[in-house]
Short mmCIF file of C-alpha atoms in Angstrom, two decimals:
data_model
loop_
_atom_site.label_atom_id
_atom_site.label_comp_id
_atom_site.label_asym_id
_atom_site.label_seq_id
_atom_site.Cartn_x
_atom_site.Cartn_y
_atom_site.Cartn_z
CA MET A 1 38.77 14.83 18.84
CA VAL A 2 41.30 12.64 20.70
CA PRO A 3 39.97 9.26 22.00
CA ALA A 4 40.00 8.57 25.72
CA PRO A 5 43.08 6.70 27.03
CA ARG A 6 42.92 2.99 27.71
CA PRO A 7 41.89 2.06 31.25
CA SER A 8 44.44 0.59 33.60
CA VAL A 9 44.62 -3.09 34.52
CA ASP A 10 42.92 -2.45 37.84
CA ASP A 11 40.00 -0.86 36.08
CA VAL A 12 39.67 -3.80 33.69
CA ASP A 13 39.58 -6.39 36.45
CA ALA A 14 37.00 -4.44 38.38
CA VAL A 15 33.57 -6.05 38.62
CA VAL A 16 30.88 -4.13 36.75
CA VAL A 17 27.39 -4.64 38.13
CA LEU A 18 24.87 -3.95 35.39
CA PRO A 19 21.23 -3.09 36.09
CA VAL A 20 18.28 -4.96 34.70
CA LEU A 21 18.12 -4.37 30.95
CA PHE A 22 14.77 -2.75 30.10
CA VAL A 23 13.92 0.22 27.86
CA PRO A 24 10.53 1.91 28.44
CA GLU A 25 8.20 2.59 25.53
CA ALA A 26 8.98 6.32 25.49
CA SER A 27 12.69 5.57 24.85
CA GLN A 28 12.11 3.06 22.05
CA TRP A 29 12.50 5.73 19.35
CA LEU A 30 15.71 6.65 17.57
CA SER A 31 15.52 10.25 18.75
CA THR A 32 15.12 9.21 22.43
CA SER A 33 17.30 6.09 22.49
CA ALA A 34 20.43 6.06 24.69
CA GLY A 35 22.25 3.49 22.53
CA ARG A 36 24.22 3.92 19.33
CA ILE A 37 23.49 2.73 15.80
CA ALA A 38 25.18 -0.55 14.84
CA GLY A 39 27.59 -0.22 11.97
CA ALA A 40 26.60 -3.53 10.35
CA GLY A 41 24.31 -6.49 10.94
CA TYR A 42 27.29 -8.61 12.04
CA SER A 43 28.25 -6.30 14.90
CA TRP A 44 24.60 -5.98 15.87
CA MET A 45 24.30 -9.78 16.14
CA GLN A 46 27.21 -9.73 18.61
CA ALA A 47 25.15 -7.49 20.87
CA VAL A 48 22.10 -9.72 20.35
CA HIS A 49 23.99 -12.84 21.50
CA TRP A 50 25.39 -10.91 24.49
CA VAL A 51 21.89 -9.89 25.61
CA ALA A 52 20.68 -13.48 25.16
CA GLU A 53 23.48 -14.85 27.39
CA SER A 54 23.53 -12.06 29.98
CA GLY A 55 20.08 -12.77 31.40
CA LEU A 56 19.61 -9.08 32.20
CA TYR A 57 16.29 -8.77 30.42
CA LYS A 58 13.21 -9.27 32.58
CA PRO A 59 9.82 -8.26 31.20
CA ARG A 60 8.12 -5.72 33.45
CA ARG A 61 4.52 -6.82 33.01
CA HIS A 62 3.22 -10.34 33.49
CA ARG A 63 2.24 -12.20 30.34
CA SER A 64 -0.23 -15.04 30.43
CA HIS A 65 1.21 -16.33 27.15
CA GLY A 66 4.14 -15.70 24.85
CA PRO A 67 7.89 -15.57 25.58
CA ARG A 68 9.03 -14.41 29.00
CA SER A 69 12.75 -14.23 28.32
CA PHE A 70 15.29 -13.52 25.58
CA GLY A 71 15.74 -16.96 24.02
CA PRO A 72 16.89 -18.67 20.80
CA THR A 73 13.65 -17.78 18.98
CA THR A 74 14.30 -14.09 19.55
CA VAL A 75 17.80 -14.59 18.14
CA ARG A 76 16.30 -16.23 15.03
CA VAL A 77 14.04 -13.21 14.48
CA ALA A 78 17.06 -10.92 14.96
CA GLN A 79 18.99 -12.88 12.31
CA GLU A 80 16.31 -12.06 9.75
CA LEU A 81 16.37 -8.38 10.72
CA ALA A 82 20.18 -8.24 10.43
CA GLN A 83 19.97 -9.09 6.71
CA LEU A 84 17.55 -6.26 5.82
CA SER A 85 18.65 -2.87 4.58
CA PRO A 86 16.74 -0.75 5.33
CA CYS A 87 15.34 -2.61 8.32
CA ARG A 88 11.66 -2.33 7.40
CA PRO A 89 10.19 -5.84 7.76
CA SER A 90 6.51 -6.64 7.56
CA ILE A 91 4.92 -9.07 9.99
CA ASP A 92 3.93 -11.36 7.11
CA TYR A 93 7.55 -11.48 5.89
CA LEU A 94 8.87 -12.53 9.32
CA VAL A 95 6.08 -15.09 9.68
CA ARG A 96 7.08 -16.56 6.33
CA ARG A 97 10.80 -16.62 7.13
CA THR A 98 10.65 -17.96 10.69
CA GLY A 99 7.54 -20.16 10.64
CA LEU A 100 6.19 -18.43 13.75
CA SER A 101 2.70 -17.08 14.25
CA GLU A 102 1.89 -13.42 13.78
CA ARG A 103 1.45 -12.86 17.50
CA SER A 104 4.76 -14.56 18.29
CA VAL A 105 6.62 -12.33 15.82
CA GLN A 106 5.08 -9.25 17.44
CA ASN A 107 6.13 -10.47 20.91
CA HIS A 108 9.76 -11.02 19.84
CA LEU A 109 9.92 -7.60 18.16
CA GLN A 110 8.70 -6.13 21.42
CA ILE A 111 11.48 -7.95 23.31
CA LEU A 112 14.10 -6.53 20.92
CA ARG A 113 12.73 -3.02 21.48
CA GLU A 114 12.59 -3.42 25.28
CA THR A 115 16.24 -4.55 25.37
CA GLY A 116 17.35 -1.50 23.38
CA LEU A 117 18.39 -3.51 20.32
CA LEU A 118 15.73 -1.93 18.09
CA ALA A 119 14.43 1.64 17.91
CA TYR A 120 11.61 3.05 15.86
CA ILE A 121 12.48 5.33 12.95
CA VAL A 122 8.94 5.30 11.56
CA LYS A 123 6.12 3.43 13.23
CA GLY A 124 3.82 1.55 10.90
CA THR A 125 0.20 2.53 10.54
CA ARG A 126 -2.95 1.09 9.05
CA VAL A 127 -4.77 3.60 6.88
CA SER A 128 -8.43 2.91 6.16
CA GLY A 129 -8.87 1.96 2.52
CA GLY A 130 -5.15 1.51 1.87
CA PRO A 131 -2.38 -0.98 2.49
CA ALA A 132 -0.75 -1.31 5.90
CA GLN A 133 2.57 0.53 6.30
CA ALA A 134 5.40 -1.47 7.89
CA SER A 135 7.52 -0.03 10.69
CA GLU A 136 11.14 0.94 10.00
CA PHE A 137 13.68 0.17 12.73
CA ALA A 138 17.24 1.17 13.52
CA ARG A 139 19.53 -1.60 14.80
CA MET A 140 20.97 -0.25 18.06
CA ILE A 141 23.79 -1.23 20.43
CA PRO A 142 22.71 -0.76 24.08
CA THR A 143 24.93 1.22 26.44
CA GLU A 144 25.03 -1.80 28.78
CA PHE A 145 26.86 -3.77 26.08
CA ASP A 146 29.55 -1.09 25.77
CA THR A 147 29.89 -0.90 29.56
CA ALA A 148 30.19 -4.67 30.04
CA LEU A 149 32.88 -5.12 27.36
CA GLY A 150 34.71 -1.87 28.06
CA ILE A 151 34.05 -0.43 24.60
CA ARG A 152 35.08 3.19 24.21
CA THR A 153 33.12 5.45 21.86
CA VAL A 154 33.77 8.93 20.51
CA GLN A 155 31.51 11.56 18.97
CA ARG A 156 33.35 12.63 15.82
CA ASP A 157 30.85 15.30 14.80
CA GLU A 158 29.73 17.55 17.61
CA ASP A 159 26.62 18.66 15.71
CA ALA A 160 25.47 15.07 15.03
CA PRO A 161 23.05 13.23 17.36
CA ALA A 162 24.41 11.12 20.22
CA TYR A 163 23.37 7.84 18.59
CA THR A 164 25.93 8.38 15.79
CA ARG A 165 28.97 7.93 18.05
CA ALA A 166 31.60 5.50 16.77
CA VAL A 167 33.79 2.87 18.47
CA SER A 168 37.33 4.00 19.24
CA GLY A 169 38.66 1.06 21.29
CA ILE A 170 37.96 -1.83 23.64
CA ALA A 171 39.37 -2.91 27.01
CA GLU A 172 41.74 -5.87 27.20
CA GLY A 173 39.31 -7.83 29.37
CA GLY A 174 36.54 -7.59 26.79
CA ARG A 175 38.51 -8.83 23.79
CA GLU A 176 38.10 -12.51 24.58
CA LEU A 177 34.36 -12.13 25.09
CA MET A 178 34.09 -10.11 21.89
CA ALA A 179 35.85 -12.90 19.95
CA LYS A 180 33.43 -15.45 21.41
CA LEU A 181 30.44 -13.30 20.41
CA ALA A 182 31.92 -12.92 16.93
CA ARG A 183 32.00 -16.69 16.45
CA LYS A 184 28.39 -16.95 17.53
CA ALA A 185 27.33 -14.10 15.25
CA SER A 186 28.86 -15.90 12.26
CA ARG A 187 26.76 -19.02 12.88
CA LYS A 188 23.09 -19.37 12.09
CA VAL A 189 20.64 -20.28 14.83
CA ARG A 190 18.19 -22.75 13.29
CA LYS A 191 14.82 -24.01 14.38
CA PRO A 192 15.26 -26.94 16.81
CA ARG A 193 14.00 -30.30 15.64
CA SER A 194 11.08 -31.92 17.33
CA LYS A 195 12.00 -34.68 19.80
CA MET A 196 9.13 -36.89 18.66
CA SER A 197 10.41 -37.01 15.07
CA SER A 198 13.68 -38.76 16.07
CA LYS A 199 11.99 -41.23 18.40
CA ALA A 200 9.19 -42.25 16.05
CA PRO A 201 11.29 -44.28 13.58
CA ALA A 202 12.99 -46.19 16.38
CA LYS A 203 9.69 -47.05 18.04
CA ALA A 204 8.20 -48.10 14.69
CA SER A 205 11.14 -50.39 13.95
CA VAL A 206 10.96 -52.02 17.39
CA ARG A 207 7.23 -52.55 16.98
CA GLY A 208 7.77 -54.08 13.52
CA ALA A 209 10.48 -56.40 14.81
CA GLU A 210 8.19 -57.62 17.58
CA GLN A 211 5.48 -58.38 14.99
CA GLY A 212 7.91 -60.11 12.60
CA VAL A 213 7.74 -57.40 9.90
CA VAL A 214 10.84 -55.99 8.28
CA THR A 215 10.71 -52.30 7.31
CA ALA A 216 13.35 -50.33 5.44
CA VAL A 217 14.32 -47.29 7.55
CA SER A 218 16.95 -44.90 6.29
CA ASN A 219 18.15 -43.81 9.76
CA GLU A 220 18.34 -47.31 11.25
CA VAL A 221 20.59 -50.31 10.56
CA ARG A 222 18.87 -52.51 7.99
CA CYS A 223 18.83 -56.15 9.05
CA THR A 224 16.47 -59.10 9.21
CA PRO A 225 15.33 -60.32 12.64
CA MET A 226 17.06 -63.46 13.87
CA GLN A 227 13.80 -65.18 14.74
CA VAL A 228 12.48 -64.90 11.19
CA GLY A 229 13.39 -67.88 9.01
CA THR A 230 12.06 -70.46 6.57
CA SER A 231 10.62 -72.53 9.39
CA ALA A 232 8.77 -69.69 11.08
CA SER A 233 4.98 -69.84 11.02
CA SER A 234 2.28 -67.28 11.67
CA THR A 235 -1.39 -67.50 12.56
CA ALA A 236 -2.19 -64.98 9.84
CA GLY A 237 -0.68 -67.15 7.10
CA ASP A 238 2.62 -67.34 5.33
CA THR A 239 4.23 -64.04 4.43
CA SER A 240 6.82 -63.68 1.68
CA PHE A 241 9.57 -61.16 2.44
CA PRO A 242 11.69 -59.47 -0.23
CA PRO A 243 15.41 -60.20 -0.28
CA GLU A 244 17.69 -58.10 1.91
CA ARG A 245 19.52 -56.54 -1.07
CA LYS A 246 16.28 -54.87 -2.18
CA LEU A 247 15.65 -53.57 1.32
CA ALA A 248 19.14 -52.11 1.56
CA SER A 249 18.93 -50.40 -1.82
CA GLY A 250 15.40 -49.08 -1.26
CA ASP A 251 13.95 -50.82 -4.35
CA ALA A 252 11.08 -52.45 -2.51
CA LYS A 253 7.65 -50.90 -3.21
CA SER A 254 4.77 -50.72 -0.80
CA PRO A 255 1.70 -52.79 -1.79
CA THR A 256 -0.50 -49.76 -0.94
CA PRO A 257 1.35 -46.67 -2.25
CA LYS A 258 0.23 -43.28 -1.01
CA LYS A 259 -1.78 -41.16 -3.37
CA SER A 260 -0.47 -37.69 -3.96
CA LYS A 261 -2.89 -34.88 -3.19
CA ALA A 262 -1.06 -32.49 -5.51
CA LYS A 263 -2.44 -31.47 -8.87
CA ALA A 264 -0.67 -32.16 -12.14
CA GLY A 265 0.43 -28.53 -12.25
CA GLY A 266 2.21 -28.81 -8.90
CA ARG A 267 -0.33 -26.94 -6.73
CA ARG A 268 -2.54 -28.61 -4.18
CA GLN A 269 -6.29 -28.44 -4.56
CA LEU A 270 -7.95 -26.00 -2.19
CA ASN A 271 -10.28 -27.31 0.46
CA VAL A 272 -13.50 -25.64 1.63
CA VAL A 273 -11.75 -23.11 3.87
CA GLY A 274 -9.16 -22.33 1.21
CA ARG A 275 -11.87 -21.55 -1.35
CA ARG A 276 -13.56 -19.22 1.13
CA PHE A 277 -10.38 -17.27 1.74
CA GLN A 278 -9.56 -17.18 -1.98
CA LEU A 279 -12.96 -15.66 -2.80
CA ALA A 280 -12.66 -13.21 0.12
CA ARG A 281 -9.23 -12.02 -1.03
CA GLU A 282 -10.50 -11.46 -4.58
CA LEU A 283 -13.54 -9.54 -3.30
CA THR A 284 -11.39 -7.19 -1.22
CA GLN A 285 -9.33 -6.48 -4.33
CA GLU A 286 -12.23 -6.03 -6.77
CA LEU A 287 -14.75 -4.06 -4.67
CA ASP A 288 -13.65 -0.59 -3.58
CA TRP A 289 -15.95 -0.51 -0.55
CA LEU A 290 -14.33 -3.69 0.81
CA ARG A 291 -10.78 -2.30 0.76
CA GLY A 292 -9.18 -2.57 4.18
CA CYS A 293 -11.65 -5.18 5.49
CA SER A 294 -10.36 -8.31 7.16
CA VAL A 295 -10.05 -11.22 4.73
CA ALA A 296 -11.02 -13.68 7.45
CA ARG A 297 -14.22 -11.75 8.21
CA ILE A 298 -15.14 -11.53 4.51
CA ALA A 299 -14.46 -15.27 4.16
CA TRP A 300 -16.93 -15.95 6.97
CA VAL A 301 -19.55 -13.63 5.44
CA ALA A 302 -19.22 -15.16 1.95
CA ARG A 303 -18.97 -18.77 3.11
CA GLY A 304 -22.37 -19.68 1.63
CA VAL A 305 -21.63 -18.57 -1.92
CA ALA A 306 -18.04 -19.87 -1.71
CA ASP A 307 -19.27 -23.34 -0.75
CA ALA A 308 -21.74 -23.19 -3.66
CA GLY A 309 -18.85 -22.70 -6.11
CA TRP A 310 -19.34 -19.00 -6.86
CA THR A 311 -16.57 -16.92 -8.38
CA VAL A 312 -15.89 -13.23 -7.87
CA SER A 313 -17.64 -12.49 -11.19
CA ASP A 314 -20.74 -14.35 -9.98
CA VAL A 315 -20.76 -12.27 -6.81
CA ARG A 316 -20.46 -9.02 -8.77
CA GLY A 317 -23.30 -10.11 -11.05
CA TRP A 318 -25.52 -10.77 -8.03
CA LEU A 319 -24.60 -7.42 -6.46
CA HIS A 320 -25.59 -5.72 -9.72
CA LEU A 321 -29.02 -7.38 -9.59
CA ARG A 322 -29.36 -6.75 -5.86
CA GLY A 323 -28.23 -3.11 -5.99
CA GLU A 324 -25.33 -1.52 -4.16
CA ALA A 325 -25.40 1.30 -1.60
CA ALA A 326 -23.93 4.70 -2.41
CA ARG A 327 -22.57 5.22 1.12
CA VAL A 328 -20.94 2.36 3.01
CA ARG A 329 -20.20 2.48 6.74
CA ARG A 330 -19.18 -1.11 7.36
CA GLY A 331 -18.27 -3.15 4.30
CA SER A 332 -18.56 -6.62 5.84
CA GLY A 333 -22.01 -5.86 7.27
CA LEU A 334 -23.29 -4.55 3.93
CA LEU A 335 -21.90 -7.59 2.12
CA ALA A 336 -23.66 -9.92 4.58
CA ALA A 337 -26.98 -8.14 3.94
CA LEU A 338 -26.55 -8.20 0.16
CA LEU A 339 -25.53 -11.88 -0.03
CA ALA A 340 -28.43 -13.10 2.13
CA GLY A 341 -30.18 -15.88 0.18
CA ALA A 342 -28.04 -15.39 -2.94
CA GLU A 343 -27.12 -19.07 -3.32
CA THR A 344 -30.81 -20.07 -3.27
CA VAL A 345 -31.88 -17.53 -5.91
CA LEU A 346 -29.04 -18.12 -8.38
CA ASN A 347 -28.83 -21.82 -7.72
CA THR A 348 -27.69 -22.90 -11.19
CA PRO A 349 -24.64 -21.97 -13.30
CA VAL A 350 -26.96 -20.75 -16.10
CA LYS A 351 -28.62 -18.20 -13.82
CA ARG A 352 -25.27 -16.99 -12.53
CA ALA A 353 -23.92 -16.65 -16.09
CA ASP A 354 -26.98 -14.58 -17.05
CA ALA A 355 -26.40 -12.27 -14.07
CA VAL A 356 -22.76 -11.88 -15.00
CA GLU A 357 -23.69 -10.93 -18.59
CA GLN A 358 -26.12 -8.28 -17.32
CA TRP A 359 -23.47 -6.85 -15.03
CA ARG A 360 -20.89 -6.70 -17.82
CA GLY A 361 -23.42 -5.05 -20.16
CA ALA A 362 -24.12 -2.43 -17.52
CA GLN A 363 -20.39 -1.86 -17.07
CA GLU A 364 -19.95 -1.34 -20.82
CA ALA A 365 -22.91 1.05 -20.96
CA ALA A 366 -21.55 3.05 -18.04
CA ARG A 367 -18.15 3.23 -19.73
CA ARG A 368 -19.66 4.58 -22.95
CA HIS A 369 -21.73 7.09 -21.01
CA ARG A 370 -18.60 8.40 -19.27
CA ILE A 371 -16.87 8.75 -22.63
CA GLN A 372 -19.81 10.73 -24.02
CA GLN A 373 -19.86 13.00 -20.97
CA VAL A 374 -16.16 13.76 -21.29
CA ARG A 375 -16.50 14.40 -25.01
CA ALA A 376 -19.48 16.71 -24.52
CA ARG A 377 -17.70 18.62 -21.78
CA THR A 378 -14.64 19.04 -23.97
CA GLU A 379 -16.70 20.28 -26.91
CA ARG A 380 -18.63 22.68 -24.69
CA TYR A 381 -15.53 24.35 -23.28
CA GLU A 382 -13.22 24.17 -26.31
CA GLY A 383 -15.62 24.31 -29.31
CA ASP A 384 -17.54 27.21 -30.89
CA TRP A 385 -20.45 28.95 -29.18
CA ASP A 386 -23.78 27.16 -29.68
CA ALA A 387 -26.95 29.18 -30.08
CA PRO A 388 -29.72 28.49 -27.55
CA THR A 389 -32.36 25.99 -28.63
CA SER A 390 -35.27 27.60 -26.78
CA ARG A 391 -37.29 30.07 -28.90
CA ALA A 392 -37.88 32.36 -25.94
CA VAL A 393 -34.16 32.52 -25.18
CA GLN A 394 -33.38 33.12 -28.84
CA ARG A 395 -35.84 36.03 -28.92
CA GLN A 396 -34.27 37.57 -25.82
CA VAL A 397 -30.78 37.23 -27.32
CA ASP A 398 -31.87 38.87 -30.58
CA GLU A 399 -33.48 41.74 -28.70
CA ALA A 400 -30.36 42.24 -26.59
CA PHE A 401 -28.09 42.35 -29.65
CA ALA A 402 -30.48 44.68 -31.47
CA ALA A 403 -30.63 47.05 -28.51
CA SER A 404 -26.85 47.05 -28.18
CA PHE A 405 -26.03 47.71 -31.80
CA ARG A 406 -29.06 49.84 -32.83
CA PRO A 407 -27.88 53.24 -34.18
CA LYS A 408 -28.87 56.21 -32.09
CA PRO A 409 -31.24 58.78 -33.63
CA ARG A 410 -29.48 61.74 -35.16
CA ALA A 411 -30.50 65.22 -34.12
CA ALA A 412 -29.10 66.90 -37.27
CA ALA A 413 -29.44 65.90 -40.90
CA PRO A 414 -30.50 62.30 -41.68
CA ASP A 415 -27.04 61.40 -43.03
CA THR A 416 -25.01 63.17 -40.35
CA GLU A 417 -24.80 63.10 -36.56
CA ALA A 418 -24.61 66.15 -34.33
CA LEU A 419 -21.15 66.31 -32.87
CA PRO A 420 -21.02 69.31 -30.61
CA GLU A 421 -18.31 67.79 -28.45
CA VAL A 422 -15.97 66.79 -31.27
CA SER A 423 -16.11 69.93 -33.36
CA GLY A 424 -12.70 70.73 -34.70
CA VAL A 425 -10.96 67.59 -33.37
CA GLY A 426 -7.44 67.61 -34.76
CA GLY A 427 -8.48 70.02 -37.49
CA LEU A 428 -11.08 67.58 -38.89
CA GLU A 429 -14.39 68.74 -40.24
CA ASP A 430 -17.68 67.51 -38.80
CA ASP A 431 -18.58 65.53 -41.91
CA VAL A 432 -15.24 63.68 -41.78
CA VAL A 433 -15.81 62.79 -38.14
CA ALA A 434 -19.34 61.62 -38.91
CA GLU A 435 -18.07 59.45 -41.75
CA ALA A 436 -15.41 57.91 -39.46
CA ARG A 437 -18.07 57.14 -36.84
CA ALA A 438 -20.35 55.56 -39.41
CA GLU A 439 -17.56 53.31 -40.67
CA ALA A 440 -16.59 52.32 -37.11
CA ARG A 441 -20.23 51.49 -36.30
CA GLN A 442 -20.55 49.28 -39.39
CA ARG A 443 -17.42 47.35 -38.49
CA LEU A 444 -18.59 47.03 -34.91
CA MET A 445 -21.85 45.45 -36.12
CA VAL A 446 -19.87 42.54 -37.64
CA GLY A 447 -17.57 42.23 -34.62
CA ASP A 448 -14.57 44.15 -36.00
CA THR A 449 -13.13 46.44 -33.31
CA SER A 450 -9.73 47.02 -34.87
CA LEU A 451 -10.52 50.57 -36.07
CA ILE A 452 -11.39 51.83 -32.59
CA THR A 453 -8.78 49.78 -30.66
CA VAL A 454 -5.99 51.03 -32.95
CA ALA A 455 -7.14 54.61 -32.33
CA VAL A 456 -7.18 53.99 -28.54
CA ASP A 457 -3.69 52.50 -28.62
CA ALA A 458 -2.29 55.25 -30.85
CA MET A 459 -4.01 58.41 -29.56
CA GLY A 460 -5.31 57.39 -26.14
CA ARG A 461 -8.84 56.68 -25.00
CA GLU A 462 -9.77 60.32 -24.40
CA THR A 463 -8.90 61.42 -27.96
CA ALA A 464 -10.56 58.27 -29.42
CA GLU A 465 -13.75 59.10 -27.51
CA GLN A 466 -13.72 62.60 -28.97
CA LEU A 467 -13.34 61.13 -32.47
CA TYR A 468 -15.70 58.11 -32.32
CA GLY A 469 -17.82 58.89 -29.29
CA ALA A 470 -17.67 57.44 -25.77
CA ASP A 471 -20.45 54.90 -26.46
CA LEU A 472 -18.73 53.31 -29.49
CA VAL A 473 -15.36 53.21 -27.72
CA ARG A 474 -16.86 51.54 -24.66
CA ARG A 475 -18.69 48.86 -26.68
CA ALA A 476 -15.62 48.20 -28.84
CA LEU A 477 -13.40 47.69 -25.79
CA GLN A 478 -16.00 45.35 -24.25
CA LEU A 479 -16.13 43.24 -27.40
CA ALA A 480 -12.34 43.18 -27.64
CA SER A 481 -11.97 41.97 -24.05
CA GLY A 482 -14.66 39.31 -24.62
CA ALA A 483 -12.93 38.04 -27.75
CA ARG A 484 -9.84 37.18 -25.71
CA SER A 485 -11.86 34.81 -23.48
CA SER A 486 -12.04 31.11 -24.34
CA LEU A 487 -15.69 30.99 -23.24
CA MET A 488 -16.99 33.39 -25.92
CA THR A 489 -16.59 33.48 -29.69
CA TYR A 490 -17.91 35.88 -32.33
CA GLY A 491 -18.80 35.16 -35.90
CA ARG A 492 -21.48 35.24 -38.54
CA ARG A 493 -24.31 32.74 -38.44
#
């Protein structure tokens, strides 16, 4: 596909009036977005700085709090997003990186979506009982940016979506602005310093000079006041000042040094609120029916036991003594009911340790019971057949086997069986057929069906029934099919 020709000089100098930059919620998805995907985070930051300077973004609905325009804080959030690949940030990650509150991060992400700089690929969800899924975004270049700078784009693949179009050129009038945006995109926008922090040292030094006290300040010029000398006097008594060389080098020590609140290991000791949240976080990880509950709510529910110095093992020991519900509708409400009065009942470490030992013993017993159940189930399905233990059932089984394998009464001689239907089978005499049937019946009594099954496979079922009888053939085939099942075994007792 051939790119479009460059516009003429008259077209470049023409004034382009852009509308207010706002993307509705329905068009904040990649499939419905009118912009194009940014090739890299650097080029995307050029569009971010252009939107920040253009002033085209105006929020549609009134906000009683939060940002009302595209400012430097939004650019800081965009800088963090430009470094991610894929762009799937969590709210906690952006809070950690920018120092903003959770609500502020959500507001700035909304501004980036409403200006067309971000588009949803997958929207994050919160599944009950599982971790929250973060949203995945596509960094987009709005069409207003291409129009303002005269950027020409081309769709190289006709079957590809419209947001995959690539840049093919830029107007002469937009090159200078593009270079300016490139310089801004290469610099980092940092958090502005507080104005009070720069004024406080100056005010403190002026106040100290008025009181006749010399303080070593790193940002100020170190000098001794002119009015202070050997002949100066004070109503509070004489004060000895260190020499100026010690002040300049920073060797002077304060008579009341500050005490560090940090532990020897480098971590600060938790206060009351910190211990509550620590216990709540451990409870949501240990107890299955508290998964997905708010840590702040659990911290408020467990504040009594947390202030009493309980650990998560102590809480589990108390819940074992108290009893847990099989069906939970609201985990925080159930926990509040179960922990009511717990710190007054188990008010000593010895009582709590006893409860923990009982809970651990019950856990070990339950584990052994599960192992025995699995072992018994495995032996029942994969081991040999076990005879019934009930005498009545044993008697019924013996009667059933006796009725199945009892020889039928013979109508002819006591040693032979009348075979009117098999007379002359294959040229065999009746006594030969009777002897073959007697042998097959004896083998069938001990579970051997090979004589009959071989005859069925070799001569067919109809001929085998003429030789051995339909009843013996049927019972032999039933036993043979049952022997192939893993739920039934045959053998001698």
